[in-house]
PDB file of C-alpha atoms in Angstrom:
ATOM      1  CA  UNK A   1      56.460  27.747 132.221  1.00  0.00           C
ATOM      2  CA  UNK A   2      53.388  26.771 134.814  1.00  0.00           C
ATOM      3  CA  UNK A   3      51.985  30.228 136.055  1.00  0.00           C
ATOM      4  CA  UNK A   4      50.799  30.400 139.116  1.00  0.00           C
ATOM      5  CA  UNK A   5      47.849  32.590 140.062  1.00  0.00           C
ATOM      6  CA  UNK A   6      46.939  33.096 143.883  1.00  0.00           C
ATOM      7  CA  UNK A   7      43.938  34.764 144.996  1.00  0.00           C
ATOM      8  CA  UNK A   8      42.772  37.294 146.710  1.00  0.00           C
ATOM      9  CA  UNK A   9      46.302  39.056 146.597  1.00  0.00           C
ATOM     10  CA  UNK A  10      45.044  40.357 150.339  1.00  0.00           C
ATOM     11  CA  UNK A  11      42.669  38.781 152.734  1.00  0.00           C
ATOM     12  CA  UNK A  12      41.753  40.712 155.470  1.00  0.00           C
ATOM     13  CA  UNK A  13      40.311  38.985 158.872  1.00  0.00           C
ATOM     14  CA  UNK A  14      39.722  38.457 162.304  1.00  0.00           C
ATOM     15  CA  UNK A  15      40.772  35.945 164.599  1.00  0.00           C
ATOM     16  CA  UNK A  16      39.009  33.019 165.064  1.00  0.00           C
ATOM     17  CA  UNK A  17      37.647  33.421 161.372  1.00  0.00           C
ATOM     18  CA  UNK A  18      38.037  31.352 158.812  1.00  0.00           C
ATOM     19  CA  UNK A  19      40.750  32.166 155.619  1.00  0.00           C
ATOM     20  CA  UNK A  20      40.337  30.338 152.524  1.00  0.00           C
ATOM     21  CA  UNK A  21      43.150  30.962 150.136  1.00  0.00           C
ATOM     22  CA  UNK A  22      42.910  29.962 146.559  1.00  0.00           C
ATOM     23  CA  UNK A  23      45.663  28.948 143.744  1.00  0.00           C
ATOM     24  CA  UNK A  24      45.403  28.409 140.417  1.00  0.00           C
ATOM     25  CA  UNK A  25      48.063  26.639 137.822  1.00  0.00           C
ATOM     26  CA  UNK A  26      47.918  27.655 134.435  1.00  0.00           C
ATOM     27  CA  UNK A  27      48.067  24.036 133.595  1.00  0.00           C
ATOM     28  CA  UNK A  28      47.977  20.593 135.139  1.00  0.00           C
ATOM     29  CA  UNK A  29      50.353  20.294 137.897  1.00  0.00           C
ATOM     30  CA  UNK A  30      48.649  16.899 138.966  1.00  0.00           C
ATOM     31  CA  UNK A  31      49.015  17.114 142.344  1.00  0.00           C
ATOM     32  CA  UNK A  32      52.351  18.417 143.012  1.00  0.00           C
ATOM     33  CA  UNK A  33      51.197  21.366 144.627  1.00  0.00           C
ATOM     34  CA  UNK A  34      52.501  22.992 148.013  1.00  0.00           C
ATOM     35  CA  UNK A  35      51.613  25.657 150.393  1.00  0.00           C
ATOM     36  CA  UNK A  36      54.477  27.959 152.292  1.00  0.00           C
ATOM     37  CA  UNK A  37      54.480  30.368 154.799  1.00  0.00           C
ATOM     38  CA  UNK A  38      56.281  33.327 155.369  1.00  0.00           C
ATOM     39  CA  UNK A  39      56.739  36.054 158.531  1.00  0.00           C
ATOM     40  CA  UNK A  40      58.490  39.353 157.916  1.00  0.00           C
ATOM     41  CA  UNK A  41      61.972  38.754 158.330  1.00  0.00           C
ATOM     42  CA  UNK A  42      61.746  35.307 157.981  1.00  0.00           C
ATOM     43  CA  UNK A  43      62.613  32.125 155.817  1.00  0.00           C
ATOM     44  CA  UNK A  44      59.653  30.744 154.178  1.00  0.00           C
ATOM     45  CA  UNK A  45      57.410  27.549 156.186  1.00  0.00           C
ATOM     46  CA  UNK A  46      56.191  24.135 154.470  1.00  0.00           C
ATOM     47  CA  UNK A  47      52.758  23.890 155.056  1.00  0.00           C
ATOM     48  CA  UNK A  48      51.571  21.828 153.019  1.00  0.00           C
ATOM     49  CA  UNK A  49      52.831  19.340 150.127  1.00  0.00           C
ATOM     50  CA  UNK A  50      51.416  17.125 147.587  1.00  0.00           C
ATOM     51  CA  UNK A  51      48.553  19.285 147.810  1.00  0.00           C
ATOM     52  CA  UNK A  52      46.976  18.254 151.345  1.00  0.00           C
ATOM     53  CA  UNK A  53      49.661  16.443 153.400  1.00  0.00           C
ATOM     54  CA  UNK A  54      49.807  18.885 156.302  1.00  0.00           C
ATOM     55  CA  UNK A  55      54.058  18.800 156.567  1.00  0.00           C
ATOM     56  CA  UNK A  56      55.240  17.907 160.002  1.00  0.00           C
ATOM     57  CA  UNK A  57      54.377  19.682 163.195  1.00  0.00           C
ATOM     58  CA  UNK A  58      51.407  21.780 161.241  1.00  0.00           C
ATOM     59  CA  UNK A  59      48.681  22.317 163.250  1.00  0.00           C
ATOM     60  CA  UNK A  60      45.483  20.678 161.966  1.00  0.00           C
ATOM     61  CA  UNK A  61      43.716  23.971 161.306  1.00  0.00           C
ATOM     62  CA  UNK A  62      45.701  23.751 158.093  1.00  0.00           C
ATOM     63  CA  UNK A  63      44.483  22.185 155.336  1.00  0.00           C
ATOM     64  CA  UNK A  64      44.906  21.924 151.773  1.00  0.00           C
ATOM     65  CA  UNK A  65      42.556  20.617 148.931  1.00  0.00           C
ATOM     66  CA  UNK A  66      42.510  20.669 144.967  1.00  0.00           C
ATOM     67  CA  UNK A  67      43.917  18.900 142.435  1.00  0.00           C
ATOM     68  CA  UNK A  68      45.260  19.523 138.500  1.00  0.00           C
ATOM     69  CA  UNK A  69      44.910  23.346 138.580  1.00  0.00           C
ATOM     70  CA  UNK A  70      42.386  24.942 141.435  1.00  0.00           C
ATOM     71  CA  UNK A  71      43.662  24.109 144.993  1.00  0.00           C
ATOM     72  CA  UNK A  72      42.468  25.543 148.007  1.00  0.00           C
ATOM     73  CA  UNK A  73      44.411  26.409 151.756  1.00  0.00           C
ATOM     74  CA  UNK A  74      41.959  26.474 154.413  1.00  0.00           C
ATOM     75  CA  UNK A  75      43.021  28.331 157.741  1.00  0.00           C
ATOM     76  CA  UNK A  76      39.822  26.962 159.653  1.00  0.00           C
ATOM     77  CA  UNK A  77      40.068  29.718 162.789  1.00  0.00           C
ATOM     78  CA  UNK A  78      43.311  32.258 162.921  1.00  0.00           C
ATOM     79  CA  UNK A  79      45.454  32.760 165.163  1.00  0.00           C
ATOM     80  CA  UNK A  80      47.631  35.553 165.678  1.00  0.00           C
ATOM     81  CA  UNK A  81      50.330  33.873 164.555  1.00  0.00           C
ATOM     82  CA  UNK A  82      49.252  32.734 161.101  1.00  0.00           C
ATOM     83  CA  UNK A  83      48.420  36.600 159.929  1.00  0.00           C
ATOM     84  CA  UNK A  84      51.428  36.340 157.495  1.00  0.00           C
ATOM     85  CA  UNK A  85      52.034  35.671 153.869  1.00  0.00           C
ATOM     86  CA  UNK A  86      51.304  32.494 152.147  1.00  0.00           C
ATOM     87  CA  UNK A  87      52.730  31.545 148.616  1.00  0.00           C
ATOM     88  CA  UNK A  88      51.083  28.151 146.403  1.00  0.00           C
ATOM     89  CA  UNK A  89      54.431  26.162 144.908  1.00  0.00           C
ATOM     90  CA  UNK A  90      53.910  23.759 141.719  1.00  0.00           C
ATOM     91  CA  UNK A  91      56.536  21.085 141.472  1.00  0.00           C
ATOM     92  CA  UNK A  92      55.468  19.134 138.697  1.00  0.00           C
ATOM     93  CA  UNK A  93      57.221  20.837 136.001  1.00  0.00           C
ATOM     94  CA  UNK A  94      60.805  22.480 135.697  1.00  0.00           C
ATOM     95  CA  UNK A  95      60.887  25.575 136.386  1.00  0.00           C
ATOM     96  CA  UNK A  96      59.264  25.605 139.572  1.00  0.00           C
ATOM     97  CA  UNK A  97      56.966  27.960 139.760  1.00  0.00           C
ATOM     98  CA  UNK A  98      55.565  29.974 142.573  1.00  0.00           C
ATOM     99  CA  UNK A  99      52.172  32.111 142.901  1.00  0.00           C
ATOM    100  CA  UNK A 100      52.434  35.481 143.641  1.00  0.00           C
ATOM    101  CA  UNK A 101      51.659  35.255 147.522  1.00  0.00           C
ATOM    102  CA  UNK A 102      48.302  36.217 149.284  1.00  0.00           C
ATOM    103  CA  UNK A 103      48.538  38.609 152.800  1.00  0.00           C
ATOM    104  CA  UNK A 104      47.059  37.593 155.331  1.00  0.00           C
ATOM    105  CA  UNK A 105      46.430  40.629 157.611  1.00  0.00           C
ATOM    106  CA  UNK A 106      44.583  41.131 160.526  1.00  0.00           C
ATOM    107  CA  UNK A 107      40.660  43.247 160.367  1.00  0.00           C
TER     108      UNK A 107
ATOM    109  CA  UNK B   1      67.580  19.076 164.343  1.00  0.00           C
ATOM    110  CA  UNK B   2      68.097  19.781 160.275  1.00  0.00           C
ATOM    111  CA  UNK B   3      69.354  23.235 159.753  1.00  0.00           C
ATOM    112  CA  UNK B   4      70.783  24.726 156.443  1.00  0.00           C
ATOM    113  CA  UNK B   5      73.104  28.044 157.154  1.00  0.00           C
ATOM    114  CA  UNK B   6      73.880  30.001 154.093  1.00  0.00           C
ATOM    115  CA  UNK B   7      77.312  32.533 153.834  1.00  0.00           C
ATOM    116  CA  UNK B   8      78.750  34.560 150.663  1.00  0.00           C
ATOM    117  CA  UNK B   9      76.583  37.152 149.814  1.00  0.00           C
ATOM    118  CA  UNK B  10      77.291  40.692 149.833  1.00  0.00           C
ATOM    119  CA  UNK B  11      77.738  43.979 147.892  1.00  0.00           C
ATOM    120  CA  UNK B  12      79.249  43.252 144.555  1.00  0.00           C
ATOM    121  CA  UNK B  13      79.644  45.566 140.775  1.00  0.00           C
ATOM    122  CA  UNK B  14      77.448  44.456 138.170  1.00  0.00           C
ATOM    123  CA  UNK B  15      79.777  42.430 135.669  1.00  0.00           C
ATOM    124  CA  UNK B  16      81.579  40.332 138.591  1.00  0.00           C
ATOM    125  CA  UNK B  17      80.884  37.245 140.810  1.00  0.00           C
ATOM    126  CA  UNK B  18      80.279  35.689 143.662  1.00  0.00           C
ATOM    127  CA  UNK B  19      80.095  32.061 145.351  1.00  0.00           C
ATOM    128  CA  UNK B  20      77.538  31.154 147.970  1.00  0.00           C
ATOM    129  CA  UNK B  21      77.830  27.977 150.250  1.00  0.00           C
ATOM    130  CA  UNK B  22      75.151  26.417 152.087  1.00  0.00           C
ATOM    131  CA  UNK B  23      76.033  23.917 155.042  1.00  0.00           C
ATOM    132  CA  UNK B  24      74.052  21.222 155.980  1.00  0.00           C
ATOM    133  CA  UNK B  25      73.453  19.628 159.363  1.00  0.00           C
ATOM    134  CA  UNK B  26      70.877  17.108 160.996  1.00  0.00           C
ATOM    135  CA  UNK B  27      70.484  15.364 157.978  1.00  0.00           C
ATOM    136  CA  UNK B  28      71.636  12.578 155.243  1.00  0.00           C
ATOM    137  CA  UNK B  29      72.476  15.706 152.826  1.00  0.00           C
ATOM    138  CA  UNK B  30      73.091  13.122 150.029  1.00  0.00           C
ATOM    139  CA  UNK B  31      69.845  11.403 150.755  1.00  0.00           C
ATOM    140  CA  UNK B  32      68.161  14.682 148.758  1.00  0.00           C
ATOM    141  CA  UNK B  33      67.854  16.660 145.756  1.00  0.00           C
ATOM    142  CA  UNK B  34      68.485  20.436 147.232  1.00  0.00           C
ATOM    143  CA  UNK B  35      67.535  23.555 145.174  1.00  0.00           C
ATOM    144  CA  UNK B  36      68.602  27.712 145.413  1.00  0.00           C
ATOM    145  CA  UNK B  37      65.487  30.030 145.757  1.00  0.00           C
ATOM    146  CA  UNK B  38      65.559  33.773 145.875  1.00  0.00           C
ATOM    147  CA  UNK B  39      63.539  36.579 146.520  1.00  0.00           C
ATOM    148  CA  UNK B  40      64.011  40.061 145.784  1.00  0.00           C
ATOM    149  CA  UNK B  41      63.652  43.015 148.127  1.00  0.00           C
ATOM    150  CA  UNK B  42      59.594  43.340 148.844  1.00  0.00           C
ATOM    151  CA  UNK B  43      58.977  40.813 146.191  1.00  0.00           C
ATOM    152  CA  UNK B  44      57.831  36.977 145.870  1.00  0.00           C
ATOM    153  CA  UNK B  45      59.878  33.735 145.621  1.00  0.00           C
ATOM    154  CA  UNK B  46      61.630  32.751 142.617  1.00  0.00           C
ATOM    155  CA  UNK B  47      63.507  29.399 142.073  1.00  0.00           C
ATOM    156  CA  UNK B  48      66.848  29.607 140.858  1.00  0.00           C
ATOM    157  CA  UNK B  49      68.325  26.272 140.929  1.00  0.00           C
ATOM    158  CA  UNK B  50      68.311  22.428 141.186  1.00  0.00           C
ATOM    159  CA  UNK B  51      70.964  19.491 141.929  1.00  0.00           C
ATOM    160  CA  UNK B  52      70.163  16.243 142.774  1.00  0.00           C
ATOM    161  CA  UNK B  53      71.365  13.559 145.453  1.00  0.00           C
ATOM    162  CA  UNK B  54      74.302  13.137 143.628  1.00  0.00           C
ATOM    163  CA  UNK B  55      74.883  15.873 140.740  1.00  0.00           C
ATOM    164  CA  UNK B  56      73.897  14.017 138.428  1.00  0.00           C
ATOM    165  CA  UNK B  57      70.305  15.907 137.075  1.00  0.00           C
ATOM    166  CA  UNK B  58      70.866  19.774 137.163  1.00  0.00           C
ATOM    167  CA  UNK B  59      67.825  22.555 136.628  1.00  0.00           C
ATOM    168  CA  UNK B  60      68.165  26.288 136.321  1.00  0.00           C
ATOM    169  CA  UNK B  61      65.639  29.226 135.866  1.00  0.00           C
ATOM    170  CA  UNK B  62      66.051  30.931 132.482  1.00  0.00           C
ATOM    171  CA  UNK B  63      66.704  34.162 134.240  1.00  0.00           C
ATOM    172  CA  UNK B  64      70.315  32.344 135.761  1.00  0.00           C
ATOM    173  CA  UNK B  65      71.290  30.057 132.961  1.00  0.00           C
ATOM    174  CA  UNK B  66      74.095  30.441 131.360  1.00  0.00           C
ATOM    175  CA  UNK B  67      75.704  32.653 134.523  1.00  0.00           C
ATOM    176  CA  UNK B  68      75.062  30.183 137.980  1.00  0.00           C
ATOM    177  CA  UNK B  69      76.543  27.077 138.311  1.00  0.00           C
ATOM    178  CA  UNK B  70      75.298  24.902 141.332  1.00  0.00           C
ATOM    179  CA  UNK B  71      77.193  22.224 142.913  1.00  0.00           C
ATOM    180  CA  UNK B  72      77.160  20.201 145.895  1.00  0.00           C
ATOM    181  CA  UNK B  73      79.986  18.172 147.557  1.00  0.00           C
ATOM    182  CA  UNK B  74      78.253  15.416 149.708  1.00  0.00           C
ATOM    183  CA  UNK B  75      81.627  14.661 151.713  1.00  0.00           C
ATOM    184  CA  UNK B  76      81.504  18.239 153.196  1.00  0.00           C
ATOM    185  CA  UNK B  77      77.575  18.330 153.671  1.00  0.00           C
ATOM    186  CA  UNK B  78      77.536  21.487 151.439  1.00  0.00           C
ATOM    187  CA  UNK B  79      75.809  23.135 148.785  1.00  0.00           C
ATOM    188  CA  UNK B  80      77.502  26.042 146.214  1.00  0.00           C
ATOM    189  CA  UNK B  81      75.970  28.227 143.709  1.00  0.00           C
ATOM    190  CA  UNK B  82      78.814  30.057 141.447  1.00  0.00           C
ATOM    191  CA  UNK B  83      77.339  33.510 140.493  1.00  0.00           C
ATOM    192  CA  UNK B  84      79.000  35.172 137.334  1.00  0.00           C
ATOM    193  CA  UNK B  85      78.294  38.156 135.242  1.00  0.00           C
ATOM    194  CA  UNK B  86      75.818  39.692 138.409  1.00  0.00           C
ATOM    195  CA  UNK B  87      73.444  42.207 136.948  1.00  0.00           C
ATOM    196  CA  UNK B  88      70.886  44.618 139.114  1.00  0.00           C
ATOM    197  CA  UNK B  89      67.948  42.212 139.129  1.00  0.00           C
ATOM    198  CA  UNK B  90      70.324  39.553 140.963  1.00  0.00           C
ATOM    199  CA  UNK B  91      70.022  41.407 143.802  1.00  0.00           C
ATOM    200  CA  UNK B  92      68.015  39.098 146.414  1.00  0.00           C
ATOM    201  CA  UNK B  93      67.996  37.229 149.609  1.00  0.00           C
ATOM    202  CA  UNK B  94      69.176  33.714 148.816  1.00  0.00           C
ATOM    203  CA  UNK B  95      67.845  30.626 150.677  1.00  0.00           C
ATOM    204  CA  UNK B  96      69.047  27.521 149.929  1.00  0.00           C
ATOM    205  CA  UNK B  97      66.177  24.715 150.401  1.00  0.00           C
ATOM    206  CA  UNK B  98      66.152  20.841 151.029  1.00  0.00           C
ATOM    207  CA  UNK B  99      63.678  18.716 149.117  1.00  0.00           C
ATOM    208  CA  UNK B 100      61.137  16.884 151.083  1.00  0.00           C
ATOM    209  CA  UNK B 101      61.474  13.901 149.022  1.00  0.00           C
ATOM    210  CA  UNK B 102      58.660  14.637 146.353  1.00  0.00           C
ATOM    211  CA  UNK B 103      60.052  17.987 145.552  1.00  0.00           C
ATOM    212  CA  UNK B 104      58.226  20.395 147.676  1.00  0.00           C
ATOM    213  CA  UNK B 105      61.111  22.282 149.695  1.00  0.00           C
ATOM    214  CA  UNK B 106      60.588  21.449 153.733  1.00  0.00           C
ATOM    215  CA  UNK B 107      63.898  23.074 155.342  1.00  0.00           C
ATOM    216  CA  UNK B 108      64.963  26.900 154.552  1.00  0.00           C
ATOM    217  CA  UNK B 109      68.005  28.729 155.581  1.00  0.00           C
ATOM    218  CA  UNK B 110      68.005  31.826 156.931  1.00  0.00           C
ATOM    219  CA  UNK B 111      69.029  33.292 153.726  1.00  0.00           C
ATOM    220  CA  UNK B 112      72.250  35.253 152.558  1.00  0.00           C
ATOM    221  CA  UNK B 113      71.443  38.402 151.131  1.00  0.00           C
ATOM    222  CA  UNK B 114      73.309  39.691 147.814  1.00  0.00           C
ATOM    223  CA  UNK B 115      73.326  42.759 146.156  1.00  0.00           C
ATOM    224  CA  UNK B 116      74.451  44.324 142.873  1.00  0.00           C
ATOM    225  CA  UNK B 117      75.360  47.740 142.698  1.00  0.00           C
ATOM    226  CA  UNK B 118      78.184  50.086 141.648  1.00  0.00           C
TER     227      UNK B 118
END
């Protein structure tokens, strides 16, 4: 099984700033990586998929980067409506596997 | 617009079952592969199961084999996971998922909710 290793666990900023989320496979994934997220009470979001192809109708201060096993979301100014949770997703091996989850909560 | 709406959770004895449905709408449901993920009170995601366009390639997690059976009837636009032998750690919101075509999951239901207690 792929683990999947998010970092920080909580990231803790103001808006406008930038957030810069990392993941980390504990072996190649290629680039079958995605990026989902998630409001209290909510279902998870696709962000991002095949590890920077913003999914549709995300706003292009999302972006994703990486390939094999260090990828990188980029929030590049927050607004108050991205302070959530955000979870990295490998899909190149059964199981799927998703990271722990980084918080993103407001300073 | 493509919405999944999930129904059969609830409370339910360790030991017995349960059957969740997910319907489809807005979509070609037999144009995709569509997968069961969970996640536990307070806790992460975890993905349960995988069927594909037409039932023919099956996936489960390790921690469901042997007890879930998924299945999907593309003339109804619906998705089924059979639960059996339910233990504590089953206990989770359910979401069933559609694939986005590469296997990232881009539409989420709002989730059925079971739990396993006596």
């Amino acid at each position: 099984e792929i683990v999947m290793t998010q970092s920080p666990a909580t990231l803790s900023l103001s808006p406008g700033e930038r957030a810069t989320l990392s993941c980390r496979a504990s072996q190649s994934v290629s680039g079958s990586l995605a990026w989902y997220q998630q409001k209290p009470g909510q279902a998870p979001r696709l962000l991002i998929y095949g590890a920077s192809t913003r999914a549709t109708g995300i706003p292009a201060r999302f972006s994703g980067s990486g390939s094999v096993t260090e990828f990188t979301l980029t929030i590049s100014s927050l607004q108050s409506e991205d302070f959530a949770v955000y979870y990295c997703q490998q899909y190149n091996n059964w199981p799927r596997t998703f990271g722990q989850g980084t918080k993103v909560q407001i300073k | 617009e493509m919405q999944l709406v999930e129904s059969g959770g609830g409370l339910v004895q360790p030991g017995r079952s349960l059957r969740l449905s997910c319907a489809a709408s807005g979509f070609t449901f037999d144009d995709y592969a569509m997968y069961w993920v969970r996640q536990a009170p307070g806790k992460g995601l975890e993905w349960v199961s995988h069927i594909s366009w037409n039932g023919g390639s099956i996936d489960y997690a390790d921690s469901v084999k042997g007890r879930f059976t998924i299945s999907r009837d593309n003339a109804k636009n619906s998705l089924y996971l059979q639960m059996n032998s339910l233990r504590a750690e089953d206990t989770a919101l359910y979401y069933c998922t559609k694939d986005v075509g590469g296997g990232a999951f881009d539409i989420w239901g709002q989730g059925t909710m079971v739990t396993v207690s006596s």
